[in-house]
Amino acid sequence: MSATPSRLPRVVAACALYAFCTAAPANTVSETLIFLQADGQAYLTQRAIRSDAPEHRFHVDKSLTLDQLGYIDPNDFTWNDDGAQTNVLTFKQGDFTVMYPGSFDAPELTREADGTFVYNSWDGQTREDGHFGMWHEPGNFTRFNYAWILPAHFELIDYVSNRDGQWVERNNTLTFFATDVNDLTFSIRYRERDHDGDGVVDRLDRCPNSVPDTAVNAQGCERDTDGDGVLDFDDRCPRTAAGLAVDSTGCEPDRDGDGVADVRDLCGRTPTGAIVDADGCGLDSDGDGISDAVDNCPGTPQGALVDRRGCEIDCDDDGVVNSADQCPRTAAGHAVDDKGCELDSDSDGVVDALDQCADTPQGRTIDDKGCELDSDGDGVVDALDQCADTPRGRTVDSNGCELDSDGDGVVDALDQCADTPQDRTVDDKGCELDSDGDGVVDALDQCADTPRGRTVDSNGCELDSDGDGV
């Protein structure tokens, strides 16, 4: 986003996480997903950065607090709100994601006379360093993806960016793809759908298939003068008193034939022959909403949910009725206890039906399959691994540590001198030191300071061909 020396304007409100800084240029991929909400103004934003930089300083609008950034991954970060223009999230690794809700406000979002939303991401101001819109320092974004996901009742009108890229419109999702870009701004126009063109948007239209050019009310429906739910054109009783129930012709019926007119009948679908009270409702002794005439379980406890037979519901069909079921969504066929919850024999938090490691020791950290974690993938689980960060593909011992066959302190995978004798001093490649560079290692060199380039014997001493001691 852009900024002036004195303030940071709210431009690209849906992308208020706007600046990403590193100590040196790095390959940086930016992904922004904006989930527009039903009112066309509220949104949920997910901003992700992937980079090969070792550290990121991610600047956010000064108006945003840490509590507003509901989702931050990784959780290892620092927060600094001492800056005059921005607050800063600093991450220690190459990838991170931030999610937060918000709402578009003027001037970035305006409405045209016909209700069309007009979103402009930039207010025209430029920072002192020349950056504006969605920007990245010190170099360009290597790849930049920017997507709007609109609810189904919206339609896109048009869209434009100030930088070259590829626009893709698919399933009410609009995506902009670009490479090697910076300082991006966007303008997007969208509106709510009105399929029948009656001036009432589909989301509010109770009659979404009105005949063209027909006058409708605020709900998108043709006139109903007496308000009985039957349009004037079809109403045989156009002056029905307010609030009275009517049939499809607009006249008062007794649809269930229980002897209580619908105008007074509080239970308009009483089964034929059922005994009813003055309100037209069948007697219901246990108060479960099922009249006694059809209630197969007449003693249901108060408040329990029942089926059409008046018997308590067992939604997940595990043999435990809902009122006693503490796990009401058990998968079909899974064994449960008397509380309706699946069995977890090793108490690792993964039910037996999904547990691929059924006898995990108590207290161990596990994955979603119920198996102990092996974070470095060396075949030794974390709980037993004494070398937790072994590089991938290395051979390890039963403690999870890399092999050092000659015991020189350099693991075999890095040891270029694999058979170094015990207790010899070696360099970081696992080879013995030769301090004077004469080709005889220090441990065998009887003349440790031979000048460079001199020819020496097997003891590391210069040759004395004539045996005169010189």
Coordinates of C-alpha atoms in Angstrom, one line a residue:
M1 CA 0.0 0.0 0.0
S2 CA 1.0 3.6 -0.4
A3 CA 1.9 6.0 2.4
T4 CA 2.8 9.6 3.0
P5 CA 5.4 10.8 5.5
S6 CA 2.7 11.7 8.0
R7 CA 0.2 8.8 7.6
L8 CA -0.7 5.6 6.0
P9 CA -4.0 5.9 4.0
R10 CA -6.4 2.9 4.0
V11 CA -5.9 1.8 0.4
V12 CA -6.5 -1.9 -0.5
A13 CA -8.3 -2.3 2.8
A14 CA -8.7 -6.0 2.0
C15 CA -4.9 -6.2 1.7
A16 CA -3.9 -4.0 4.7
L17 CA -0.9 -6.2 5.2
Y18 CA 1.0 -4.4 2.5
A19 CA 4.8 -4.3 2.7
F20 CA 7.3 -7.1 2.8
C21 CA 10.9 -6.3 3.4
T22 CA 14.1 -8.3 3.5
A23 CA 17.8 -7.5 3.9
A24 CA 18.5 -8.3 0.2
P25 CA 16.4 -9.1 -2.9
A26 CA 14.9 -12.6 -2.8
N27 CA 12.5 -14.7 -4.8
T28 CA 9.2 -13.7 -3.3
V29 CA 5.7 -15.1 -4.1
S30 CA 2.7 -13.1 -2.9
E31 CA -0.8 -14.7 -2.7
T32 CA -3.8 -12.7 -1.6
L33 CA -7.3 -14.2 -1.3
I34 CA -10.2 -11.9 -0.6
F35 CA -13.4 -13.7 0.5
L36 CA -16.2 -11.1 -0.1
Q37 CA -19.2 -11.5 2.3
A38 CA -22.9 -11.4 1.5
D39 CA -23.3 -7.6 1.9
G40 CA -20.6 -6.8 -0.6
Q41 CA -18.5 -4.8 1.9
A42 CA -17.3 -7.2 4.6
Y43 CA -14.5 -9.6 3.7
L44 CA -12.1 -12.1 5.0
T45 CA -8.5 -11.8 3.7
Q46 CA -5.8 -14.4 3.6
R47 CA -2.3 -13.0 2.7
A48 CA 0.6 -15.4 2.2
I49 CA 4.2 -14.8 1.3
R50 CA 6.6 -17.5 0.1
S51 CA 10.3 -16.5 -0.2
D52 CA 13.8 -17.8 0.1
A53 CA 14.8 -14.9 2.4
P54 CA 15.9 -15.9 5.9
E55 CA 13.9 -13.2 7.6
H56 CA 10.9 -11.1 6.8
R57 CA 9.7 -7.7 8.1
F58 CA 6.0 -7.6 7.2
H59 CA 4.6 -4.1 7.6
V60 CA 0.9 -3.6 8.3
D61 CA -1.3 -0.6 8.4
K62 CA -0.9 1.4 11.7
S63 CA -4.6 1.0 12.3
L64 CA -4.4 -2.8 12.6
T65 CA -3.7 -4.3 16.0
L66 CA -2.2 -7.7 16.6
D67 CA -5.6 -9.0 17.9
Q68 CA -7.2 -8.2 14.5
L69 CA -4.8 -10.6 12.8
G70 CA -6.7 -13.6 13.8
Y71 CA -4.6 -16.2 12.0
I72 CA -0.8 -16.0 11.8
D73 CA 1.4 -18.9 10.6
P74 CA 4.1 -19.6 11.7
N75 CA 3.3 -18.7 15.3
D76 CA 7.0 -17.8 15.7
F77 CA 7.1 -14.1 15.1
T78 CA 7.7 -10.7 16.8
W79 CA 5.3 -7.7 16.8
N80 CA 6.5 -4.1 16.9
D81 CA 4.0 -1.3 17.1
D82 CA 6.5 1.5 18.0
G83 CA 6.8 2.8 14.4
A84 CA 5.1 6.1 13.4
Q85 CA 3.8 4.8 10.0
T86 CA 3.4 1.1 10.3
N87 CA 3.3 -1.9 12.7
V88 CA 5.7 -4.7 11.9
L89 CA 5.5 -8.5 12.0
T90 CA 9.0 -10.1 11.8
F91 CA 9.2 -13.8 10.8
K92 CA 12.3 -16.0 11.0
Q93 CA 11.4 -18.4 8.1
G94 CA 10.7 -18.2 4.4
D95 CA 7.0 -18.7 4.3
F96 CA 4.1 -17.1 6.3
T97 CA 0.4 -16.6 6.2
V98 CA -1.9 -14.0 7.9
M99 CA -5.7 -13.9 7.9
Y100 CA -8.1 -11.3 9.2
P101 CA -11.6 -9.9 8.7
G102 CA -12.5 -6.4 7.7
S103 CA -14.9 -4.2 5.8
F104 CA -14.5 -1.9 2.8
D105 CA -15.1 1.8 3.5
A106 CA -15.1 5.0 1.4
P107 CA -13.1 6.1 -0.6
E108 CA -11.9 2.6 -1.7
L109 CA -15.5 1.3 -2.1
T110 CA -18.3 3.4 -3.6
R111 CA -21.8 2.7 -5.1
E112 CA -23.1 3.8 -8.4
A113 CA -26.7 4.8 -8.9
D114 CA -27.8 1.3 -10.1
G115 CA -26.2 -0.3 -7.0
T116 CA -23.0 -1.4 -8.6
F117 CA -20.0 -1.6 -6.2
V118 CA -16.8 0.2 -7.4
Y119 CA -13.6 -0.9 -5.6
N120 CA -10.4 1.1 -6.1
S121 CA -7.4 -0.1 -4.2
W122 CA -5.4 3.1 -4.3
D123 CA -6.2 6.7 -3.2
G124 CA -3.5 8.2 -5.5
Q125 CA -0.9 8.9 -2.8
T126 CA 2.7 7.8 -3.2
R127 CA 5.3 7.1 -0.5
E128 CA 8.5 9.1 -0.2
D129 CA 10.4 6.2 -1.7
G130 CA 8.1 6.2 -4.7
H131 CA 6.1 3.0 -3.8
F132 CA 2.4 2.8 -3.9
G133 CA -0.5 0.3 -4.0
M134 CA 0.7 -3.2 -3.1
W135 CA 4.5 -3.0 -3.0
H136 CA 7.5 -5.1 -2.0
E137 CA 11.0 -4.1 -1.0
P138 CA 13.8 -4.1 -2.0
G139 CA 12.9 -5.7 -5.3
N140 CA 9.8 -6.8 -7.2
F141 CA 7.4 -9.7 -6.4
T142 CA 8.8 -12.7 -8.3
R143 CA 5.2 -13.9 -8.7
F144 CA 2.0 -12.1 -7.6
N145 CA -1.4 -13.8 -7.3
Y146 CA -4.5 -11.7 -6.3
A147 CA -7.9 -13.3 -6.1
W148 CA -11.4 -12.3 -5.2
I149 CA -14.0 -15.0 -4.3
L150 CA -17.5 -13.5 -4.6
P151 CA -20.7 -15.0 -3.2
A152 CA -22.9 -16.6 -5.8
H153 CA -25.4 -13.7 -5.7
F154 CA -22.8 -11.3 -7.1
E155 CA -21.7 -10.8 -10.7
L156 CA -18.5 -9.2 -12.0
I157 CA -18.9 -6.2 -14.3
D158 CA -15.3 -5.3 -15.2
Y159 CA -11.8 -5.1 -13.7
V160 CA -8.5 -3.6 -14.4
S161 CA -4.9 -3.4 -13.0
N162 CA -2.2 -0.8 -13.6
R163 CA 0.3 -3.7 -14.3
D164 CA 0.4 -6.3 -17.1
G165 CA -0.8 -9.7 -16.0
Q166 CA -3.3 -12.4 -16.7
W167 CA -6.9 -12.2 -15.4
V168 CA -8.8 -15.4 -15.0
E169 CA -12.5 -15.5 -14.1
R170 CA -13.8 -18.9 -13.0
N171 CA -16.8 -20.0 -10.8
N172 CA -17.4 -16.5 -9.4
T173 CA -13.7 -16.2 -8.6
L174 CA -11.5 -13.5 -10.2
T175 CA -7.8 -14.0 -10.1
F176 CA -4.9 -11.8 -11.3
F177 CA -1.6 -13.5 -12.1
A178 CA 1.6 -11.5 -12.7
T179 CA 5.4 -12.0 -12.5
D180 CA 8.3 -9.6 -11.7
V181 CA 5.9 -6.7 -10.7
N182 CA 5.6 -4.1 -8.0
D183 CA 3.4 -1.2 -7.0
L184 CA 0.1 -2.7 -8.1
T185 CA -3.3 -1.2 -8.0
F186 CA -6.7 -2.6 -8.9
S187 CA -10.2 -1.4 -9.8
I188 CA -13.1 -3.9 -9.7
R189 CA -16.8 -3.4 -10.4
Y190 CA -19.4 -5.9 -9.2
R191 CA -23.1 -5.9 -8.3
E192 CA -25.8 -8.2 -6.9
R193 CA -27.6 -10.4 -9.5
D194 CA -31.2 -9.6 -10.5
H195 CA -32.2 -12.4 -12.8
D196 CA -35.7 -11.3 -13.5
G197 CA -34.8 -7.6 -13.9
D198 CA -37.5 -6.4 -11.5
G199 CA -35.2 -4.1 -9.6
V200 CA -35.1 -6.3 -6.6
V201 CA -31.8 -8.2 -6.2
D202 CA -32.0 -12.0 -6.1
R203 CA -30.8 -12.1 -2.5
L204 CA -33.9 -10.2 -1.4
D205 CA -36.3 -11.3 -4.1
R206 CA -39.0 -13.6 -2.8
C207 CA -40.4 -14.0 -6.3
P208 CA -37.3 -14.4 -8.4
N209 CA -39.2 -15.2 -11.7
S210 CA -41.4 -12.2 -12.0
V211 CA -42.9 -11.5 -15.4
P212 CA -40.9 -8.7 -17.2
D213 CA -42.3 -5.2 -16.7
T214 CA -44.6 -6.3 -13.9
A215 CA -44.9 -4.0 -10.9
V216 CA -43.5 -5.6 -7.8
N217 CA -43.2 -4.7 -4.1
A218 CA -40.0 -4.4 -2.1
Q219 CA -39.8 -8.2 -1.9
G220 CA -39.9 -8.5 -5.7
C221 CA -43.4 -10.0 -5.8
E222 CA -46.6 -8.9 -7.6
R223 CA -49.2 -7.0 -5.6
D224 CA -51.3 -8.8 -2.9
T225 CA -53.8 -6.2 -1.7
D226 CA -55.2 -8.1 1.2
G227 CA -51.8 -9.6 2.2
D228 CA -53.0 -13.2 2.3
G229 CA -50.1 -14.5 0.2
V230 CA -52.2 -15.0 -3.0
L231 CA -51.5 -12.5 -5.7
D232 CA -54.5 -10.3 -6.7
F233 CA -54.6 -11.9 -10.1
D234 CA -55.4 -15.3 -8.6
D235 CA -57.3 -14.2 -5.5
R236 CA -61.0 -15.3 -5.4
C237 CA -61.4 -13.7 -2.1
P238 CA -59.5 -10.4 -2.5
R239 CA -60.7 -8.8 0.8
T240 CA -59.6 -11.5 3.3
A241 CA -59.2 -10.1 6.8
A242 CA -55.6 -9.5 7.8
G243 CA -53.8 -12.5 9.2
L244 CA -56.3 -15.2 8.2
A245 CA -55.0 -18.4 6.6
V246 CA -56.2 -19.0 3.0
D247 CA -55.9 -21.7 0.4
S248 CA -54.5 -21.5 -3.1
T249 CA -57.5 -19.5 -4.2
G250 CA -57.1 -16.9 -1.4
C251 CA -60.1 -18.1 0.6
E252 CA -60.2 -19.4 4.2
P253 CA -60.1 -23.2 4.3
D254 CA -60.3 -26.0 6.9
R255 CA -57.6 -28.0 5.2
D256 CA -57.3 -30.8 7.8
G257 CA -61.0 -31.3 8.2
D258 CA -60.7 -31.3 12.0
G259 CA -63.7 -29.1 12.6
V260 CA -61.6 -26.1 13.5
A261 CA -61.5 -23.4 10.7
D262 CA -58.0 -22.5 9.7
V263 CA -58.5 -19.0 11.0
R264 CA -58.5 -20.5 14.5
D265 CA -56.6 -23.7 13.8
L266 CA -53.1 -23.7 15.3
C267 CA -52.4 -27.1 13.9
G268 CA -53.5 -27.0 10.3
R269 CA -52.3 -30.5 9.4
T270 CA -54.0 -32.7 12.1
P271 CA -54.3 -36.3 10.9
T272 CA -57.8 -37.4 9.8
G273 CA -59.8 -38.6 12.8
A274 CA -57.5 -37.3 15.5
I275 CA -59.0 -35.8 18.6
V276 CA -58.2 -32.1 18.8
D277 CA -58.6 -29.3 21.3
A278 CA -60.2 -25.9 20.7
D279 CA -57.1 -24.7 18.8
G280 CA -57.4 -27.6 16.4
C281 CA -54.3 -29.4 17.7
G282 CA -54.2 -33.1 18.6
L283 CA -53.6 -34.0 22.3
D284 CA -49.9 -34.4 23.1
S285 CA -49.6 -35.9 26.6
D286 CA -45.7 -35.9 26.7
G287 CA -45.3 -32.5 25.0
D288 CA -43.0 -33.8 22.3
G289 CA -44.9 -32.1 19.4
I290 CA -46.4 -35.4 18.2
S291 CA -50.0 -35.9 19.0
D292 CA -51.0 -38.9 21.0
A293 CA -52.9 -40.4 18.0
V294 CA -49.6 -41.2 16.2
D295 CA -47.1 -41.1 19.1
N296 CA -45.3 -44.5 19.4
C297 CA -43.3 -43.4 22.4
P298 CA -45.8 -41.5 24.6
G299 CA -43.5 -41.1 27.6
T300 CA -40.7 -39.2 25.9
P301 CA -38.7 -37.0 28.4
Q302 CA -39.4 -33.2 28.2
G303 CA -37.3 -31.3 25.7
A304 CA -36.0 -34.4 23.8
L305 CA -35.9 -34.3 20.0
V306 CA -38.2 -36.9 18.5
D307 CA -39.0 -38.3 15.0
R308 CA -42.4 -38.3 13.4
R309 CA -43.3 -41.4 15.5
G310 CA -42.7 -39.5 18.7
C311 CA -39.5 -41.4 19.6
E312 CA -36.2 -39.9 20.5
I313 CA -33.8 -39.3 17.6
D314 CA -30.5 -41.1 17.3
C315 CA -29.0 -39.0 14.4
D316 CA -25.8 -40.9 14.0
D317 CA -27.5 -44.3 14.5
D318 CA -24.9 -45.4 17.1
G319 CA -27.5 -46.8 19.5
V320 CA -27.3 -43.8 21.9
V321 CA -30.2 -41.3 21.6
N322 CA -29.4 -37.7 21.0
S323 CA -30.3 -36.5 24.6
A324 CA -27.6 -38.9 26.0
D325 CA -25.2 -38.7 23.1
Q326 CA -22.1 -36.6 23.8
C327 CA -20.7 -37.3 20.4
P328 CA -23.7 -36.9 18.1
R329 CA -21.8 -37.2 14.8
T330 CA -20.2 -40.6 15.1
A331 CA -19.5 -42.2 11.8
A332 CA -21.7 -45.1 10.8
G333 CA -20.6 -48.5 12.1
H334 CA -18.0 -47.2 14.6
A335 CA -18.1 -48.7 18.1
V336 CA -19.1 -46.3 20.9
D337 CA -19.3 -46.2 24.7
D338 CA -22.4 -45.5 26.7
K339 CA -22.0 -41.8 26.0
G340 CA -22.1 -42.3 22.3
C341 CA -18.4 -41.5 21.8
E342 CA -15.9 -43.6 19.8
L343 CA -13.4 -45.8 21.6
D344 CA -9.8 -44.6 22.0
S345 CA -8.1 -47.6 23.6
D346 CA -4.6 -46.0 23.9
S347 CA -6.0 -42.6 24.9
D348 CA -3.9 -40.7 22.4
G349 CA -6.8 -38.6 21.1
V350 CA -7.3 -40.6 17.9
V351 CA -10.3 -42.9 17.9
D352 CA -9.6 -46.6 17.3
A353 CA -11.4 -46.6 13.9
L354 CA -8.8 -44.1 12.6
D355 CA -5.8 -45.1 14.8
Q356 CA -3.1 -46.8 12.7
C357 CA -0.9 -47.2 15.7
A358 CA -3.2 -48.6 18.3
D359 CA -0.7 -49.1 21.2
T360 CA 0.9 -45.7 21.4
P361 CA 2.5 -45.2 24.9
Q362 CA 0.8 -42.7 27.1
G363 CA 1.8 -39.0 26.8
R364 CA 3.5 -39.3 23.3
T365 CA 2.9 -36.7 20.7
I366 CA 1.1 -38.1 17.6
D367 CA -0.1 -37.2 14.1
D368 CA -3.7 -37.4 12.9
K369 CA -3.3 -41.1 12.2
G370 CA -2.5 -41.9 15.9
C371 CA 1.2 -42.6 15.2
E372 CA 4.1 -41.0 17.0
L373 CA 5.8 -38.1 15.2
D374 CA 9.2 -38.5 13.5
S375 CA 9.8 -34.9 12.6
D376 CA 13.1 -35.4 10.8
G377 CA 12.0 -38.6 9.0
D378 CA 15.0 -40.7 10.1
G379 CA 12.9 -43.6 11.3
V380 CA 13.3 -42.8 15.0
V381 CA 10.3 -41.3 16.6
D382 CA 10.7 -37.9 18.3
A383 CA 10.2 -39.3 21.8
L384 CA 13.4 -41.5 21.4
D385 CA 15.3 -39.2 18.9
Q386 CA 18.4 -37.7 20.6
C387 CA 19.2 -35.8 17.3
A388 CA 15.9 -34.3 16.3
D389 CA 17.1 -32.3 13.3
T390 CA 18.9 -35.0 11.2
P391 CA 19.0 -34.0 7.5
R392 CA 16.8 -36.1 5.2
G393 CA 18.3 -39.3 3.9
R394 CA 21.1 -39.7 6.5
T395 CA 21.8 -43.0 8.1
V396 CA 21.3 -42.9 11.9
D397 CA 21.7 -45.2 14.9
S398 CA 19.0 -46.3 17.3
N399 CA 19.1 -42.9 19.0
G400 CA 18.4 -41.1 15.8
C401 CA 21.9 -39.7 15.5
E402 CA 24.1 -39.9 12.4
L403 CA 26.9 -42.5 12.3
D404 CA 30.5 -41.5 12.9
S405 CA 32.3 -44.8 12.2
D406 CA 35.9 -43.6 12.9
G407 CA 34.8 -41.5 16.0
D408 CA 36.6 -38.3 14.8
G409 CA 33.5 -36.1 15.5
V410 CA 32.6 -35.7 11.8
V411 CA 29.5 -37.8 10.8
D412 CA 30.1 -40.3 8.0
A413 CA 27.9 -38.3 5.5
L414 CA 30.4 -35.4 5.7
D415 CA 33.6 -37.4 6.5
Q416 CA 36.0 -37.3 3.5
C417 CA 38.6 -39.4 5.5
A418 CA 36.5 -42.2 6.8
D419 CA 39.2 -44.3 8.5
T420 CA 41.0 -41.7 10.6
P421 CA 42.8 -43.3 13.5
Q422 CA 41.4 -42.8 17.0
D423 CA 42.2 -39.5 18.9
R424 CA 43.6 -37.7 15.8
T425 CA 42.8 -34.1 15.4
V426 CA 40.8 -33.5 12.2
D427 CA 39.4 -30.6 10.2
D428 CA 35.7 -30.1 9.4
K429 CA 35.9 -32.6 6.5
G430 CA 37.1 -35.4 8.9
C431 CA 40.7 -35.4 7.7
E432 CA 43.8 -35.1 9.8
L433 CA 45.5 -31.8 10.1
D434 CA 48.8 -31.1 8.1
S435 CA 49.7 -27.6 9.6
D436 CA 52.8 -27.0 7.5
G437 CA 51.3 -28.5 4.3
D438 CA 54.2 -30.9 3.6
G439 CA 52.0 -33.9 3.0
V440 CA 52.7 -35.6 6.4
V441 CA 49.8 -35.2 8.9
D442 CA 50.7 -33.5 12.2
A443 CA 50.3 -36.7 14.2
L444 CA 53.3 -38.3 12.2
D445 CA 55.2 -35.1 11.4
Q446 CA 58.5 -34.9 13.3
C447 CA 59.3 -31.5 11.7
A448 CA 56.1 -29.6 12.2
D449 CA 57.3 -26.3 10.8
T450 CA 58.8 -27.3 7.5
P451 CA 58.8 -24.3 5.1
R452 CA 56.3 -24.5 2.3
G453 CA 57.4 -26.3 -0.9
R454 CA 60.3 -28.3 0.7
T455 CA 60.6 -31.9 -0.1
V456 CA 60.3 -34.1 3.0
D457 CA 60.7 -37.7 4.0
S458 CA 58.0 -39.9 5.6
N459 CA 58.7 -38.3 8.9
G460 CA 57.9 -34.8 7.5
C461 CA 61.5 -33.6 7.7
E462 CA 63.5 -32.1 4.8
L463 CA 65.8 -34.5 2.9
D464 CA 69.6 -34.6 3.8
S465 CA 70.9 -36.4 0.8
D466 CA 74.6 -36.2 1.8
G467 CA 73.9 -37.0 5.4
D468 CA 75.8 -33.9 6.7
G469 CA 73.0 -32.8 9.0
V470 CA 72.2 -29.8 6.9

